[in-house]
XYZ file of N, CA and C in Angstrom:
270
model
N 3.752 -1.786 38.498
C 3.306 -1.744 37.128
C 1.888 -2.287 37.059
N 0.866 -1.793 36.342
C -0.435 -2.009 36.403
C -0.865 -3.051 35.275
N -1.576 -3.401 35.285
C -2.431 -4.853 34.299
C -1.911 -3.890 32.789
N -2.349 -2.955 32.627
C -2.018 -2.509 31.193
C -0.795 -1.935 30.567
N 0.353 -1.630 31.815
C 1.692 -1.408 31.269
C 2.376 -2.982 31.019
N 1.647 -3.613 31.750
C 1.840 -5.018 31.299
C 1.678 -5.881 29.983
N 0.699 -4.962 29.625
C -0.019 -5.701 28.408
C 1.309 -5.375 27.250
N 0.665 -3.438 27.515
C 1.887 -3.119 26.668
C 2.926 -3.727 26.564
N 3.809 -3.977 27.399
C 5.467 -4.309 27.155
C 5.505 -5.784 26.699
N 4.239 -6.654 26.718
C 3.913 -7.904 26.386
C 4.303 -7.608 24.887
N 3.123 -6.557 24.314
C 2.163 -6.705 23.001
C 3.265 -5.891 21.890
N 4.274 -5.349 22.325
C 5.072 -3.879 22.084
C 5.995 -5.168 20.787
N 6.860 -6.035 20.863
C 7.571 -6.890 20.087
C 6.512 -7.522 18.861
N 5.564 -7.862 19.654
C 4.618 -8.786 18.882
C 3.914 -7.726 17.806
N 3.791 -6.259 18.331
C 3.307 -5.266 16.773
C 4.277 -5.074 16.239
N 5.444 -4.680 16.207
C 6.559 -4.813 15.529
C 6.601 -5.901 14.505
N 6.956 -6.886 15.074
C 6.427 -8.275 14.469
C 5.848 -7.978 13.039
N 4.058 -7.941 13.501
C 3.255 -8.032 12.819
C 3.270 -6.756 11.602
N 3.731 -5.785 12.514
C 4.034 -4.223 11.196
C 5.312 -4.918 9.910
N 6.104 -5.636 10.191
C 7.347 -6.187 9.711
C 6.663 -7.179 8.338
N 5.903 -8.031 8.954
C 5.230 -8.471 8.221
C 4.469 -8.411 7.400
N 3.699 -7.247 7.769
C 2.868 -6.909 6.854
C 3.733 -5.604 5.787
N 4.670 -5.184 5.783
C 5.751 -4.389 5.241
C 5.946 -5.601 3.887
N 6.195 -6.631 4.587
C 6.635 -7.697 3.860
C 5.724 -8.418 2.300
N 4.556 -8.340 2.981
C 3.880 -8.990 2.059
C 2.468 -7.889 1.990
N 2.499 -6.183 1.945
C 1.799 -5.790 1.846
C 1.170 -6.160 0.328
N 1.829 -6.213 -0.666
C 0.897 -6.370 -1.934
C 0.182 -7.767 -1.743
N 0.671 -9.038 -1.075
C -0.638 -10.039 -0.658
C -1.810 -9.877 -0.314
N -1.493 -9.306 0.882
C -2.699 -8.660 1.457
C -3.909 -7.870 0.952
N -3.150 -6.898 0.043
C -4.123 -5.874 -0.756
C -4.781 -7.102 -2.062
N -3.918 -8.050 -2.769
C -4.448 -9.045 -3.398
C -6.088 -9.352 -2.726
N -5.061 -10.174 -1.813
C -6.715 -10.758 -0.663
C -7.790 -9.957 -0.913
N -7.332 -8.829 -0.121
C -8.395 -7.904 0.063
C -9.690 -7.558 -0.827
N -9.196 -7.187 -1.811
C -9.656 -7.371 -3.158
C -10.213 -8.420 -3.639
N -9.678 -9.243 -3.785
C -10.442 -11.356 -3.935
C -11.670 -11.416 -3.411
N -11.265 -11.096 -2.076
C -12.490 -11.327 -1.075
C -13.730 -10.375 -1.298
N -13.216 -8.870 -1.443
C -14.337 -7.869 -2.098
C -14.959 -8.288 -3.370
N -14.377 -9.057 -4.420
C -14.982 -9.197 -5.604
C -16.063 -10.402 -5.236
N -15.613 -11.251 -4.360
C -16.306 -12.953 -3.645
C -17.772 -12.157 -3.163
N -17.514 -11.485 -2.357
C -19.075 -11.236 -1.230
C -19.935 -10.000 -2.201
N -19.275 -9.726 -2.809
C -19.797 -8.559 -4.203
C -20.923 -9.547 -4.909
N -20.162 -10.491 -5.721
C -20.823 -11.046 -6.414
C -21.592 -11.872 -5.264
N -21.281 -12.922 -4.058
C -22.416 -13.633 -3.730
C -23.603 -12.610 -3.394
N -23.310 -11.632 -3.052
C -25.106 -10.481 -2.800
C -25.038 -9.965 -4.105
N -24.868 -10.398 -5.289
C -25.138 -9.872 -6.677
C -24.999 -8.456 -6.499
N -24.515 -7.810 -5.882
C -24.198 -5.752 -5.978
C -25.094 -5.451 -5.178
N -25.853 -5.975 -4.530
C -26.130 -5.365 -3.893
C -25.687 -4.125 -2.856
N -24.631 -4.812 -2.357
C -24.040 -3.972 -1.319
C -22.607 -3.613 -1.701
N -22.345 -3.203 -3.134
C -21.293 -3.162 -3.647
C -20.841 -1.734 -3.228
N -21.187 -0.546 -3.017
C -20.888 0.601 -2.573
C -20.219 0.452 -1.159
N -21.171 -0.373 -0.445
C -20.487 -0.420 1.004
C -18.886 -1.661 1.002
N -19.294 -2.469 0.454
C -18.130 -3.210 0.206
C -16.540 -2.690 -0.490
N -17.088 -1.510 -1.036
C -16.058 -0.889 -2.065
C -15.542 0.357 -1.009
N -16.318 0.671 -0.295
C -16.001 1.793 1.035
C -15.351 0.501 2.152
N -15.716 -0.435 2.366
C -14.730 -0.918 3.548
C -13.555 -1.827 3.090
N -13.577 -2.449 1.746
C -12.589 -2.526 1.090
C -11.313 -1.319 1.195
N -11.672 -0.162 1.063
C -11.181 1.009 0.635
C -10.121 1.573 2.401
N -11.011 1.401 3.250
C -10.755 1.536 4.639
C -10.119 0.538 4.893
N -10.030 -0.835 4.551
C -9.014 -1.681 5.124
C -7.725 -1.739 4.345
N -7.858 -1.263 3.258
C -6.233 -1.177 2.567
C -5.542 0.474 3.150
N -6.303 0.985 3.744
C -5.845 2.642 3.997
C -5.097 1.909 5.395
N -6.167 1.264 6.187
C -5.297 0.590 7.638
C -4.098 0.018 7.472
N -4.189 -1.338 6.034
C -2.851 -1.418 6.305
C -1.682 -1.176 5.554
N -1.970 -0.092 4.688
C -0.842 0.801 4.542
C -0.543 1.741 5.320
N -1.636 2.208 6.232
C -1.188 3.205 7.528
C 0.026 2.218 8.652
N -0.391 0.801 8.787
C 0.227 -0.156 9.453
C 1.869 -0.579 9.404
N 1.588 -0.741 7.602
C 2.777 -1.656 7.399
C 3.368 -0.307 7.118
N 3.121 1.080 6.907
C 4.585 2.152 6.755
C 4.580 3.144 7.525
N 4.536 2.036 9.004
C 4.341 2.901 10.470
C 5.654 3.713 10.604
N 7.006 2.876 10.341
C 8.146 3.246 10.888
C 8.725 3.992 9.762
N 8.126 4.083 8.685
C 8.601 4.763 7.862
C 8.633 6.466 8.149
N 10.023 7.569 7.913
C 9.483 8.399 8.379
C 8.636 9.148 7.129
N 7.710 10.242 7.662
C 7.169 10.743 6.562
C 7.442 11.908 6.440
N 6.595 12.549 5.159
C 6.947 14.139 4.902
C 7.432 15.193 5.510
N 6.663 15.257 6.995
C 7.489 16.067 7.675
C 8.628 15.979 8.437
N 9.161 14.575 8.259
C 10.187 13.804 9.075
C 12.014 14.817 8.444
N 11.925 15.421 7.697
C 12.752 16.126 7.195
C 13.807 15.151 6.280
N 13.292 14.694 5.677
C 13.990 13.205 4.827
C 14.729 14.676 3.577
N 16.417 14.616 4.209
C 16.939 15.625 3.447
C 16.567 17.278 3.244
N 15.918 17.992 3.917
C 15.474 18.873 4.250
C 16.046 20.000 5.016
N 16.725 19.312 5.784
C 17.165 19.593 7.069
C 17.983 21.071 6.752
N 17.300 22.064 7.007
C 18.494 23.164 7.486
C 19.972 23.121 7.293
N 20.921 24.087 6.948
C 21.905 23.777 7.282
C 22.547 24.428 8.473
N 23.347 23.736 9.191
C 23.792 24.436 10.979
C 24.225 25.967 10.279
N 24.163 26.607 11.489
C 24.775 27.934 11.764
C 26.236 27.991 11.398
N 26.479 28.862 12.127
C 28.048 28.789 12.341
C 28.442 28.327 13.582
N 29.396 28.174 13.491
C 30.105 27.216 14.875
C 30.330 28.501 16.047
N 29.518 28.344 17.122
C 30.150 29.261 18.449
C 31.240 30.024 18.490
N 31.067 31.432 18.597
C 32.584 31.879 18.851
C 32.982 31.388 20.591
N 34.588 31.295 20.628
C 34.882 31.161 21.748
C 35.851 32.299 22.443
């Protein structure tokens, strides 16, 4: 096994973990997120409020991409599903 299948099978519980968590308290986070965008907004007076409002924007997309990893999605066939054939003749 090489330095990086290593890492993996290390790091593999510990994102779980952290996806779990952040599942958990995603509306905190997006709070924060926001707090902190309105904080560095106002200390550069707007200046850089466009870019702040674009990486604001990119870090709540990450961790809602994050925290509804295991979730399945649209094409996951959530009730969708075909119904079987008919059963084999024998």
């Amino acid at each position: 096994m090489g330095l990086l299948d290593n890492l993996k099978a290390k790091l593999g519980p510990a994102k779980d973990k952290v996806s779990g968590l952040a599942q958990q308290h995603e509306d905190k986070i997006q709070h924060g997120l926001d707090k902190a965008a309105q904080t560095v907004d106002r200390r550069t007076k707007g200046k850089y409020s466009d870019r702040i409002q674009s990486g604001t924007g990119k870090a709540k997309e990450a961790v809602d991409r994050f925290s509804h990893k295991n979730d399945p999605g649209p094409d996951a066939g959530g009730g969708t599903t075909p119904p079987a054939g008919p059963p084999p003749a024998s």
